Coordinates of C-alpha atoms and ligand atoms in Angstrom, one line a residue:
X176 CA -37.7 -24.0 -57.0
X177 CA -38.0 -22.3 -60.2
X178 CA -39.8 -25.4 -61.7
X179 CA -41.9 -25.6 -58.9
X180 CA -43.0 -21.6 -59.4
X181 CA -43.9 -22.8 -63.1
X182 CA -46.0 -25.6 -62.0
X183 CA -48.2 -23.2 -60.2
X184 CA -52.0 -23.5 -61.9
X185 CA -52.9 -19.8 -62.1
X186 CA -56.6 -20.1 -62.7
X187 CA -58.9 -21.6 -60.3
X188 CA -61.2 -24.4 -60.7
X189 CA -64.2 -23.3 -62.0
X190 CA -67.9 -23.9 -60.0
X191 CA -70.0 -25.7 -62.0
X192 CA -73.3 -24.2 -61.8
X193 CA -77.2 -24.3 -63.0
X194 CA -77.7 -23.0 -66.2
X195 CA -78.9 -18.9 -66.1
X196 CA -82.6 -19.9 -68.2
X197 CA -82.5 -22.4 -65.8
X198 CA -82.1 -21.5 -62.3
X199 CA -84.0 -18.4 -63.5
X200 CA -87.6 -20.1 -62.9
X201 CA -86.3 -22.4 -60.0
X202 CA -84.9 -22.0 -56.0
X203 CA -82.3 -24.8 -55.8
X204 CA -78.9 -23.9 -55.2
X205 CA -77.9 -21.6 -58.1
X206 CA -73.6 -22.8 -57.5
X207 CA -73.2 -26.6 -56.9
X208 CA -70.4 -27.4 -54.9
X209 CA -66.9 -29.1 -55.9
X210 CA -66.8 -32.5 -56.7
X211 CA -64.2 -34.1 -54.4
X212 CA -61.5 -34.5 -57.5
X213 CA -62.1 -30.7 -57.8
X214 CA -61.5 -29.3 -54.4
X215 CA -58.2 -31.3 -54.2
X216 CA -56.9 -30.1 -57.5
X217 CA -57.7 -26.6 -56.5
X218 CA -56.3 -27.1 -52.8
X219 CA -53.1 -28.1 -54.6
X220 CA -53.1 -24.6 -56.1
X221 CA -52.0 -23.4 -52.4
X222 CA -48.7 -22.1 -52.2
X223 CA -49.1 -22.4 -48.1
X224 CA -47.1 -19.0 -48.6
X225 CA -44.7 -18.5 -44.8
X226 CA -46.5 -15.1 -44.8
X227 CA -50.4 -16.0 -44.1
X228 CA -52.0 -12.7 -45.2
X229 CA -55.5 -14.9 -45.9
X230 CA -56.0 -15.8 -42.0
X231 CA -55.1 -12.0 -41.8
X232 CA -57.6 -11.3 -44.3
X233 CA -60.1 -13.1 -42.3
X234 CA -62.1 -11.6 -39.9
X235 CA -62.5 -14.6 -38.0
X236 CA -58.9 -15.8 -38.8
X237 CA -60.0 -19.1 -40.0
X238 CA -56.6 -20.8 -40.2
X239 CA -57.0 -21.2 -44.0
X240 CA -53.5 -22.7 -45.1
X241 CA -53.5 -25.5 -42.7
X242 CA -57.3 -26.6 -43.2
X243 CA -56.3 -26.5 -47.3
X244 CA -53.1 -28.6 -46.6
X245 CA -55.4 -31.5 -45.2
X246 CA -57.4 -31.0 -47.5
X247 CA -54.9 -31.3 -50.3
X248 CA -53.6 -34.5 -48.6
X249 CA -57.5 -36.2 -48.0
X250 CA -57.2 -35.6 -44.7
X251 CA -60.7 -34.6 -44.2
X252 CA -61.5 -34.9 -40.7
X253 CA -58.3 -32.5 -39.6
X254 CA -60.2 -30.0 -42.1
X255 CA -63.0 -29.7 -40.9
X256 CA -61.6 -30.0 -37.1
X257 CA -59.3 -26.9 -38.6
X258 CA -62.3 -24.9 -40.0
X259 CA -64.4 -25.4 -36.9
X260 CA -61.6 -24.3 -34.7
X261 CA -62.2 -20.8 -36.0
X262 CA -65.3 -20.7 -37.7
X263 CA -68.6 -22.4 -36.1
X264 CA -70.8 -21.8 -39.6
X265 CA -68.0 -22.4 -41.9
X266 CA -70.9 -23.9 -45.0
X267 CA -72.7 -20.3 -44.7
X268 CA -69.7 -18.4 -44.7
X269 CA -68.4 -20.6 -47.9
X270 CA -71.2 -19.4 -49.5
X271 CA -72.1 -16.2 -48.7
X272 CA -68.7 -14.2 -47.6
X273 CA -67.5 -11.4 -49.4
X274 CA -63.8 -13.4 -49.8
X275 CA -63.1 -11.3 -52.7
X276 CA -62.7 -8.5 -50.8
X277 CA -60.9 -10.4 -47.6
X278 CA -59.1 -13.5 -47.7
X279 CA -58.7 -13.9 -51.2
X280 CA -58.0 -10.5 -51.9
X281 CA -54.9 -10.7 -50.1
X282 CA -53.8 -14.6 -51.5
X283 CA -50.3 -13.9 -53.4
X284 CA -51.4 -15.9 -56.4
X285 CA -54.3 -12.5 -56.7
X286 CA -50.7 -11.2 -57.8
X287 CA -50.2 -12.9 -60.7
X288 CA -53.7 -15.0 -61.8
X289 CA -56.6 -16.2 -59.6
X290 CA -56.7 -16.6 -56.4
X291 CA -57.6 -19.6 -54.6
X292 CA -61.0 -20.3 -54.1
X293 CA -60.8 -20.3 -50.1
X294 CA -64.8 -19.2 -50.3
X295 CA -65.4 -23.1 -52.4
X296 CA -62.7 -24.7 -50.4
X297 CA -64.3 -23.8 -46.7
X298 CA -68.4 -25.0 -48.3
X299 CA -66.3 -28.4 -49.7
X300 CA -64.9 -29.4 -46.1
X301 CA -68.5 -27.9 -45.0
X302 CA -70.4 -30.0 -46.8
X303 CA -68.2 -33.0 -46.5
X304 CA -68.5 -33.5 -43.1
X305 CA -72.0 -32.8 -42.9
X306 CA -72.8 -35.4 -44.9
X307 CA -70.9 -37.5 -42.3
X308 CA -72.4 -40.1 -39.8
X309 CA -70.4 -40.3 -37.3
X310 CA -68.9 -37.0 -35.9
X311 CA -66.4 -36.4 -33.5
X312 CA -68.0 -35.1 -30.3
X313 CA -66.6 -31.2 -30.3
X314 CA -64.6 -30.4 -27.4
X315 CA -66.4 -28.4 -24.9
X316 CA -64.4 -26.9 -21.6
X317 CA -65.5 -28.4 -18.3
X318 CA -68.6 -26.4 -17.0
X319 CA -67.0 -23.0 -15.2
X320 CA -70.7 -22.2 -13.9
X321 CA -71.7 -19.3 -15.2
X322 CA -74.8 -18.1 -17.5
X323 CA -74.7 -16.0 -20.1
X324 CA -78.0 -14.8 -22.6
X325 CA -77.4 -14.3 -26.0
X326 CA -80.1 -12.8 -27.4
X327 CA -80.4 -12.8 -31.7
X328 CA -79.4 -15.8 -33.4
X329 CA -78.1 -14.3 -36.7
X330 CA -74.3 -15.2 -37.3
X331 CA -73.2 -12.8 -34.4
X332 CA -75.4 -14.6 -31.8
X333 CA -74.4 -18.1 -33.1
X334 CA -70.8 -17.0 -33.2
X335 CA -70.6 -15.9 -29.9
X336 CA -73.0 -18.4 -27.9
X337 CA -70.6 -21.1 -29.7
X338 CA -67.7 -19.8 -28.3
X339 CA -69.1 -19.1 -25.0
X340 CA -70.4 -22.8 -24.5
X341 CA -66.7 -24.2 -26.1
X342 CA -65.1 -22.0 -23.3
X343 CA -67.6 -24.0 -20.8
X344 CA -70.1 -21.4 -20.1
X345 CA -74.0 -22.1 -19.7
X346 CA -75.7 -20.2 -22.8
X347 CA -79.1 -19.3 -23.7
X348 CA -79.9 -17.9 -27.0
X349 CA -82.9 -15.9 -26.8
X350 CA -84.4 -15.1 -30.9
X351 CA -87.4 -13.4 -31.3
X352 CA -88.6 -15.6 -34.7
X353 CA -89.5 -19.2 -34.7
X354 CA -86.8 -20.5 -36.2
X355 CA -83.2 -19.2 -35.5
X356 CA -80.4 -17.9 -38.0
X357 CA -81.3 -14.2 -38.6
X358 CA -81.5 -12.9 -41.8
X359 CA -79.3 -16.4 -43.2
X360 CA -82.8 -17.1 -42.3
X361 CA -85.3 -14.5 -43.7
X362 CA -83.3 -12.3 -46.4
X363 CA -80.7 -14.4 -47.9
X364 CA -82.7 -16.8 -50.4
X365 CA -82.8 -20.7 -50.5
X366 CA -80.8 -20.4 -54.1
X367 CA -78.1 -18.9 -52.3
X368 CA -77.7 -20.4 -49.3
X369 CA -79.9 -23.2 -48.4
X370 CA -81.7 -23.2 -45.5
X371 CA -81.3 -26.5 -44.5
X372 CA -77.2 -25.6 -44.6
X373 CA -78.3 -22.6 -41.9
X374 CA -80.4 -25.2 -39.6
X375 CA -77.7 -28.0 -39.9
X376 CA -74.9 -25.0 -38.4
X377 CA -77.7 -24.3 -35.8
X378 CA -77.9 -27.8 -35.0
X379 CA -73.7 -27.5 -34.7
X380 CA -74.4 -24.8 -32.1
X381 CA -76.8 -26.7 -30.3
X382 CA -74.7 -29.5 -30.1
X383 CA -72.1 -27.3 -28.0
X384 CA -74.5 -27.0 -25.0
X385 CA -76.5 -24.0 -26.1
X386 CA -80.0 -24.0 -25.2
X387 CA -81.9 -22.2 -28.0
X388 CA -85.3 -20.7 -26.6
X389 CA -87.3 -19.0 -29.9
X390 CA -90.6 -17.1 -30.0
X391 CA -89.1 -14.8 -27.1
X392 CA -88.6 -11.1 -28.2
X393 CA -86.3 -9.3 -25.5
X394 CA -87.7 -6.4 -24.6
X395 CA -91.1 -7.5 -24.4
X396 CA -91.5 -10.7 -22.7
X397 CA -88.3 -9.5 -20.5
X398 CA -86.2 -6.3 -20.4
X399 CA -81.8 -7.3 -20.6
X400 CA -82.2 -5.6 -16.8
X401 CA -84.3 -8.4 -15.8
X402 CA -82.1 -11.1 -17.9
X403 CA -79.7 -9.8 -15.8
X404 CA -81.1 -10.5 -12.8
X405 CA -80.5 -14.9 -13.9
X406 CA -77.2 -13.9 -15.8
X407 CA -73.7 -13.1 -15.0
X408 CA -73.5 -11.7 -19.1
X409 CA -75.4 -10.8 -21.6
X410 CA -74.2 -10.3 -25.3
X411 CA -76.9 -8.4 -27.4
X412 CA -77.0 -9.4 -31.5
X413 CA -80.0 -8.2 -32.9
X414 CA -79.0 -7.1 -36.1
X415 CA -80.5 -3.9 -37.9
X416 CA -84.1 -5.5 -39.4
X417 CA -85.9 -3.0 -39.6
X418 CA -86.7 -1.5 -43.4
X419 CA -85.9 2.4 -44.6
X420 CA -88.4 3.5 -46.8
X421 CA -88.2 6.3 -49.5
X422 CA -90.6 8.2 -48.8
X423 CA -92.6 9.5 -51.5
X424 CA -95.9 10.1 -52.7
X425 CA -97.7 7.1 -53.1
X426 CA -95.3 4.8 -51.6
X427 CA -98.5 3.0 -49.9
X428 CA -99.4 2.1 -52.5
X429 CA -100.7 -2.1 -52.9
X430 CA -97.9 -3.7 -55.1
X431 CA -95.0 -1.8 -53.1
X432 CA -93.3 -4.1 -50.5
X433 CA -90.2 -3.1 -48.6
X434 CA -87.5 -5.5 -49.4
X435 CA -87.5 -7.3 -45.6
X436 CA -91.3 -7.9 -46.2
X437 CA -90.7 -9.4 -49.5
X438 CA -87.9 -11.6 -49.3
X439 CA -89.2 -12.7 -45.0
X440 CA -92.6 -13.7 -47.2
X441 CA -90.6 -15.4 -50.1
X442 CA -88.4 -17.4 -47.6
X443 CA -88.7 -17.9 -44.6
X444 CA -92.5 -17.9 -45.2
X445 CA -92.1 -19.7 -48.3
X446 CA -94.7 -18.0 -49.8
X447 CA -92.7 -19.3 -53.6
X448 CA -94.4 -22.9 -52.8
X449 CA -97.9 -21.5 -51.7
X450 CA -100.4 -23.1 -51.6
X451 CA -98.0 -25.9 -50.0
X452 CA -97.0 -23.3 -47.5
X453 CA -99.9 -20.4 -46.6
X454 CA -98.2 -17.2 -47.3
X455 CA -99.1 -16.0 -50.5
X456 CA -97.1 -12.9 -52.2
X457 CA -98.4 -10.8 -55.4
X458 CA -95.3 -10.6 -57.9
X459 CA -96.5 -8.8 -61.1
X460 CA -95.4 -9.2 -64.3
X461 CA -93.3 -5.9 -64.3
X462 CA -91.0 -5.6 -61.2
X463 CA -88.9 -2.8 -60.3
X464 CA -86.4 -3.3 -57.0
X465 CA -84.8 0.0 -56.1
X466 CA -81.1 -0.3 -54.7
X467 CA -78.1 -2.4 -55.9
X468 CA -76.5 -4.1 -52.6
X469 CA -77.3 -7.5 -52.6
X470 CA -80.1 -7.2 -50.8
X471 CA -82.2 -5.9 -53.9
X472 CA -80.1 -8.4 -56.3
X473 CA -81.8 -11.2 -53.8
X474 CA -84.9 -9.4 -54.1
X475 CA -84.8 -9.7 -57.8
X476 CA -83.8 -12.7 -58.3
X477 CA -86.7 -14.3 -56.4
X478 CA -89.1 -12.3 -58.0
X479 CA -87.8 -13.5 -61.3
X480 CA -88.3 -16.9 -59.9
X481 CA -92.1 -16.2 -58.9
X482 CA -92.8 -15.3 -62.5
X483 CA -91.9 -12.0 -63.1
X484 CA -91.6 -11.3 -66.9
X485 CA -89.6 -8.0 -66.8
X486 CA -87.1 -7.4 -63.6
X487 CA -85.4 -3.9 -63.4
X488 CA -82.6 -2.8 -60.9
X489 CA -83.5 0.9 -60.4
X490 CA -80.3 2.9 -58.8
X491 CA -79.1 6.2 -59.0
X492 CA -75.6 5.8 -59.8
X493 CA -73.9 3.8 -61.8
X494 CA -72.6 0.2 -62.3
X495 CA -68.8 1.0 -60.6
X496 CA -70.7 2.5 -57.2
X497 CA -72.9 -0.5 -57.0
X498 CA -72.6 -2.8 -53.5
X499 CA -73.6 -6.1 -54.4
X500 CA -71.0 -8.7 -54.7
X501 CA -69.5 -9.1 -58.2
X502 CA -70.6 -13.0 -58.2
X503 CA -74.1 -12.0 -57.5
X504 CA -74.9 -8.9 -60.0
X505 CA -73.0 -11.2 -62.5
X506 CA -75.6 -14.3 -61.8
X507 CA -78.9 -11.3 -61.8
X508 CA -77.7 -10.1 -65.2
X509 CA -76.9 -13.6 -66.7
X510 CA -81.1 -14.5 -65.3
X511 CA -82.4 -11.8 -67.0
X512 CA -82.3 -9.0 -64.4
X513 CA -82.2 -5.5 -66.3
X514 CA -80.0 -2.3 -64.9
X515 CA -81.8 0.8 -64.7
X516 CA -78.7 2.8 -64.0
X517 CA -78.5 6.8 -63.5
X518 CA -82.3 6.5 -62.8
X519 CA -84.3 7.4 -59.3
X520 CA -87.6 7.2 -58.5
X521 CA -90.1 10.4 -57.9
X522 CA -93.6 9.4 -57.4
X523 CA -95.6 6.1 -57.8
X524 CA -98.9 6.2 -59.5
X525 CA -101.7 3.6 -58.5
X526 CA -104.7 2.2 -60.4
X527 CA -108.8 2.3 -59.5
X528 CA -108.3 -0.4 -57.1
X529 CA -105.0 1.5 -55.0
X530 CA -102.7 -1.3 -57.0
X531 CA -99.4 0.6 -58.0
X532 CA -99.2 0.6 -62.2
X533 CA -96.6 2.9 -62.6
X534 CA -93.6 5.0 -61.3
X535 CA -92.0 8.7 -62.5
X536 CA -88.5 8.7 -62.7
X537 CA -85.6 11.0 -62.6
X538 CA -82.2 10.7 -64.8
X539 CA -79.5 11.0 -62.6
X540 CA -75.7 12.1 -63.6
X541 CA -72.8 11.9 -61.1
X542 CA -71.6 15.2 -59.8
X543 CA -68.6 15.7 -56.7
X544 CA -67.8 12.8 -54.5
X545 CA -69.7 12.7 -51.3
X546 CA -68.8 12.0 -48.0
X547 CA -69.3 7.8 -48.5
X548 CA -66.0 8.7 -51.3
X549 CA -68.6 7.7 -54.0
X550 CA -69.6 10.4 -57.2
X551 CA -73.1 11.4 -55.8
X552 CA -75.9 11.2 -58.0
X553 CA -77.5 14.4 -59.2
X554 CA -80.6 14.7 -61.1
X555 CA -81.1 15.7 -64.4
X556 CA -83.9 18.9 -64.2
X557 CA -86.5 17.8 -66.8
X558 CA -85.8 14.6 -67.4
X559 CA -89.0 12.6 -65.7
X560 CA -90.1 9.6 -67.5
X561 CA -92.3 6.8 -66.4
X562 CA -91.9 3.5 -66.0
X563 CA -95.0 0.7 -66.0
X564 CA -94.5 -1.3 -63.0
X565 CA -96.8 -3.7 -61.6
X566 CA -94.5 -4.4 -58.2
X567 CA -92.1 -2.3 -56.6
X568 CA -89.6 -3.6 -53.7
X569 CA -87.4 -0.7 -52.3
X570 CA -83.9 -2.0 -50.9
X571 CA -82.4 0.8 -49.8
X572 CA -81.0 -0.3 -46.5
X573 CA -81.9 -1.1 -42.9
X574 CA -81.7 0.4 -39.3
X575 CA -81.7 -1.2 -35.6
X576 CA -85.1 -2.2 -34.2
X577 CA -85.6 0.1 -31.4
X578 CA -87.4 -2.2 -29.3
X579 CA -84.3 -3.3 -27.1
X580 CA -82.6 0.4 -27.0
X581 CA -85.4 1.9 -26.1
X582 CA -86.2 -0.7 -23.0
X583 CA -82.6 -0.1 -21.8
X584 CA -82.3 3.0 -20.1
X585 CA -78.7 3.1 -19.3
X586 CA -77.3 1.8 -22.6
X587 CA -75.4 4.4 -24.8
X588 CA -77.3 4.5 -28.4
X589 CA -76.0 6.5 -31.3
X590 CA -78.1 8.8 -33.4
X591 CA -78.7 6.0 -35.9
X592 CA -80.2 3.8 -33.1
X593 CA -77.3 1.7 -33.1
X594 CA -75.9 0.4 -29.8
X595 CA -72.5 1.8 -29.0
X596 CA -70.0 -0.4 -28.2
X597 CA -65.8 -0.9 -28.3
X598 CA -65.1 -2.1 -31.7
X599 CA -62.4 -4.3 -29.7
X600 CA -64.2 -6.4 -27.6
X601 CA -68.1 -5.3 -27.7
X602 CA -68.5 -3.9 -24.0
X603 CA -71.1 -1.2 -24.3
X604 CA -71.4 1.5 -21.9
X605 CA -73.9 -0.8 -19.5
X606 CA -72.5 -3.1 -16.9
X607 CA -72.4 -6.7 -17.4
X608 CA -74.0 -6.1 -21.1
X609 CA -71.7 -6.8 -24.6
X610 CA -73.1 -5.8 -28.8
X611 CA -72.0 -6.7 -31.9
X612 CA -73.5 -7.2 -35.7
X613 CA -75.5 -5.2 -37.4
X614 CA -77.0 -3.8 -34.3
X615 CA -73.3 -2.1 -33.2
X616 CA -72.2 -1.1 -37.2
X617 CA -75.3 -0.8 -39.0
X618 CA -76.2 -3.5 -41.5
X619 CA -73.0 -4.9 -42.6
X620 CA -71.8 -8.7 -43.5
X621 CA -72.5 -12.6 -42.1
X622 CA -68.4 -12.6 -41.2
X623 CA -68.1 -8.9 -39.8
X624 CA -70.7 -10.1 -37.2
X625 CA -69.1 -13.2 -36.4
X626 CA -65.6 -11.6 -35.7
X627 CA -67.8 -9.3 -33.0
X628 CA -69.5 -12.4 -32.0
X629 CA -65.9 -13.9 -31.6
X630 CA -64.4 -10.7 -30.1
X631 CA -67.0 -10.2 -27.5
X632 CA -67.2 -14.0 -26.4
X633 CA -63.6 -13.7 -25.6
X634 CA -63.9 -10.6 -23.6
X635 CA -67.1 -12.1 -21.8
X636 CA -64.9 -15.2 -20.9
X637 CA -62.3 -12.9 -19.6
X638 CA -64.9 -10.9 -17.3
X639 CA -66.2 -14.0 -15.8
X640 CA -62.8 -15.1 -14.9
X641 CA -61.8 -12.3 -13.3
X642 CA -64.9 -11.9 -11.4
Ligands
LIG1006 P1 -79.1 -10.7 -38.0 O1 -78.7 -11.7 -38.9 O2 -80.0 -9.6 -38.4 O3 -79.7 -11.5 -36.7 C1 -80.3 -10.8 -35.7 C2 -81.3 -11.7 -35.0 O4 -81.8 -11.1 -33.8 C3 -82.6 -12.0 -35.8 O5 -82.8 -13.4 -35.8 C4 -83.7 -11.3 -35.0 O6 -84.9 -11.9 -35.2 C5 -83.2 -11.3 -33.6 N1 -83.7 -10.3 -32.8 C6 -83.8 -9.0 -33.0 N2 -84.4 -8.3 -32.0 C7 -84.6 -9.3 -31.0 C8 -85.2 -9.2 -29.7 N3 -85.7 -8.1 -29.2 N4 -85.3 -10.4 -29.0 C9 -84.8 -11.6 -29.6 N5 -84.3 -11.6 -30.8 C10 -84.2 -10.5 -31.5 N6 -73.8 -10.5 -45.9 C11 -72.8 -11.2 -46.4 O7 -71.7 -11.3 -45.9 N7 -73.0 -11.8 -47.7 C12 -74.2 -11.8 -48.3 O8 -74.3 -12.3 -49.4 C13 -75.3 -11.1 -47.7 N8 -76.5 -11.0 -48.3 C14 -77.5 -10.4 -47.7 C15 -78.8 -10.5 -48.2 C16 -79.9 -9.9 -47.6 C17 -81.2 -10.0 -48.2 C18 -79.7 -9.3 -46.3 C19 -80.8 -8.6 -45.6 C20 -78.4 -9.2 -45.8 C21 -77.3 -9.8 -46.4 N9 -76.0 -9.7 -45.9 C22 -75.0 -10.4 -46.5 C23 -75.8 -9.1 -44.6 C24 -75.8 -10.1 -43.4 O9 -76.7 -11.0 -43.6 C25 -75.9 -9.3 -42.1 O10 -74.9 -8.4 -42.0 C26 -75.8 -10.3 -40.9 O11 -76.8 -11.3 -40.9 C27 -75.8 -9.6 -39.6 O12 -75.8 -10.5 -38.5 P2 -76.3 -10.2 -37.1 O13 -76.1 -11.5 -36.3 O14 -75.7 -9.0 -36.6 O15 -77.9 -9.9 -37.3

């Protein structure tokens, strides 16, 4: 036993990946995937420990020990068959799940080295069988007869509709855009997570029995009381798309974009291979992206690849309080990306032609904790400087649309404008009607709105049984 402890390899296999000047100027696929040689020497890292705090440690308690055994041993279809089990878009969430702070963060080899890379493991068997010809059939239930409308196809909707047509239910998933996947869609970019990844897990999803109707925004071409009326359920993901602005003078400014408008026009719209594609977008030379989640480290990261000379990160605290994953602010900094830390903007300044030029800043310094448990940032009397900028995107967060509480009477919303719903299983306070994602927490992550996709499909299933 003790030989076999020393054995243990305690540092992962490394990712290879494009080279920073590089995959600064381009949008493939900034991490490239194991080679086949590398995911089975890193799958033979697994301790398959008795104790499984990974499946634990995922939200959607992908059974993560078993699908690395077969793995391990080449058995690739029982991988993915494991992985799919639990997990219906297992090469997104390889990709873009926080594991650091879930399922790896609890592997026991965290303890004493790295852990396994469960994240690079999960795209591996993901892409593997994708690139198959001939896949199994998935096993649906035999049809029970009843309807139920998903409406949003981010990774809430697509989680749940998946579940619900496995469990033999008739689903229709209702999205608003042309093409489904929610912001895996619109916000997170091609170099990231590629959008033909997103459409081939749609496909997955499609393949279940679930009839995908887009252009139809709920709420306008019908209200969830008249969805009601054709079926039994309803289960509402529509995420929280709609921008927060800062609101200061000259925010209107030409040359400031919110950071939903920017990265919806870079790609879904493509606007990066216009003329090809007709969206156009106006990246300066000189870009500033206020925030640090990883919305604005997206943001600028595809306005580095659309030319940009100089790309700042403006954000009023500092480097310890910033959200983004540690991968990603680690790949902006290697492209070039610049951290404007301590630092908040006061006013924007425009030129003749109403084109911002320039922005006056603050100096911040972090006083008391607030309320979020972070130091809250404090400005410095006296200390405005300005900063030439030639684009601004603001990334400071997003709320619900309205759209959908506000055409639903009898639904409980919160103050925010988020639906209210039991964190347990979805039910909101309307009959017949279940939320989760974004729209129930308040922008959040691709794998918390899957487990509430997962959580209310179960407790749908259960309703419909029982009535
Ligand atoms: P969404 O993905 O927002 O999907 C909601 C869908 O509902 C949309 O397609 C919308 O068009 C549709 N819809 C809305 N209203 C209606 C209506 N009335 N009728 C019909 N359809 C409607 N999370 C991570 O875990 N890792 C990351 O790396 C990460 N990066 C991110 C980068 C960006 C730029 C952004 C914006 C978010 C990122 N997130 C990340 C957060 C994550 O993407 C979201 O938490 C997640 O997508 C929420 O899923 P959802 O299904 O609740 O909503």
């Amino acid at each position: 036993m003790a030989d076999e402890k020393q054995k243990i390899n305690l540092n992962r296999v490394s990712m290879p990946k494009q080279e920073p000047g590089v995959r600064a100027r381009n949008f493939n696929e900034v991490a490239q995937g194991y080679t086949m040689e590398m995911a089975m020497e890193e799958a033979s890292r697994c301790i398959q420990c008795k104790k499984r705090n990974c499946v634990e440690g995922c939200p959607v308690n992908v059974q993560i020990p078993d699908f690395i055994l077969a793995l391990r041993d080449g058995q690739m279809w029982d991988a993915a068959r494991i992985l799919k089990g639990d997990n219906a878009l297992p090469g997104i969430c390889g990709r873009v799940c926080p594991q650091e702070s879930q399922c790896e963060a609890v592997c026991t080899l965290a303890k004493k080295g790295a852990p396994i890379a469960i994240g690079r493991l999960e795209r591996y068997v993901a892409d593997w069988e994708r690139a198959q010809n001939d896949k199994p059939k998935p096993e649906v239930a035999p049809p029970t007869g009843k309807k139920v409308a998903v409406v949003g196809s981010g990774p809430a909707g697509l989680t749940a509709a998946a579940d619900l047509a496995k469990m033999g239910h008739q689903v229709t998933l209702f999205e608003a855009l042309h093409v489904a996947g929610g912001v895996l869609m619109y916000g997170i970019p091609q170099f990231r997570l590629p959008k033909e990844i997103v459409q081939g897990e749609v496909e997955y999803v499609k393949s279940l029995g679930v009839e995908l109707v887009l252009d139809s925004v709920i709420g306008k071409i019908e209200t969830v009381d008249e969805l009601l009326a054709d079926y039994d359920a309803a289960f509402l993901a529509l995420g929280a798309g709609a921008p927060m602005f800062l609101n200061l003078p000259g925010e209107n400014l030409s040359g400031i974009y919110s950071a939903n408008e920017f990265l919806t026009r870079t790609n879904l719209m493509k606007a990066y291979l216009f003329p090809e594609y007709d969206t156009p977008i106006k990246v300066g030379k000189k870009v500033a992206v206020i925030g640090a989640g990883n919305v604005a480290m997206d943001s600028a990261r595809c306005a580095l690849r659309q030319g940009a000379e100089e790309v700042y990160i403006v954000y009023r605290r500092s480097r310890a309080e910033m959200p983004a994953r540690m991968e990603e602010l680690e790949n902006a900094e290697e492209e070039g990306v610049i951290f404007k830390l301590l630092t908040n903007p006061k006013q924007f300044f425009g030129d003749e032609n109403g084109w911002v030029k320039s922005m006056e800043c603050y100096e911040m310094e972090l006083g008391e904790p607030d309320e979020s448990g972070r130091r809250r940032p404090v400005k410095k009397e006296g200390s405005e400087f300005i900063m030439e900028v030639d684009t601004v995107v603001s990334a400071l967060g997003t709320y619900p649309n309205p759209l959908v509480p506000s055409t639903t009477p009898d639904m409980e919303i919160s103050k925010k404008g988020t639906i209210v719903a039991d964190e347990e299983n979805g039910k909101t306070s309307k009959p017949k009607v279940w939320a989760g994602g974004d729209i129930v927490t308040g922008a959040a992550t691709v794998i918390s709105a899957m487990g509430a996709g997962k959580r209310a499909a179960a407790a749908i299933d259960k309703y419909l049984k029982d009535t």
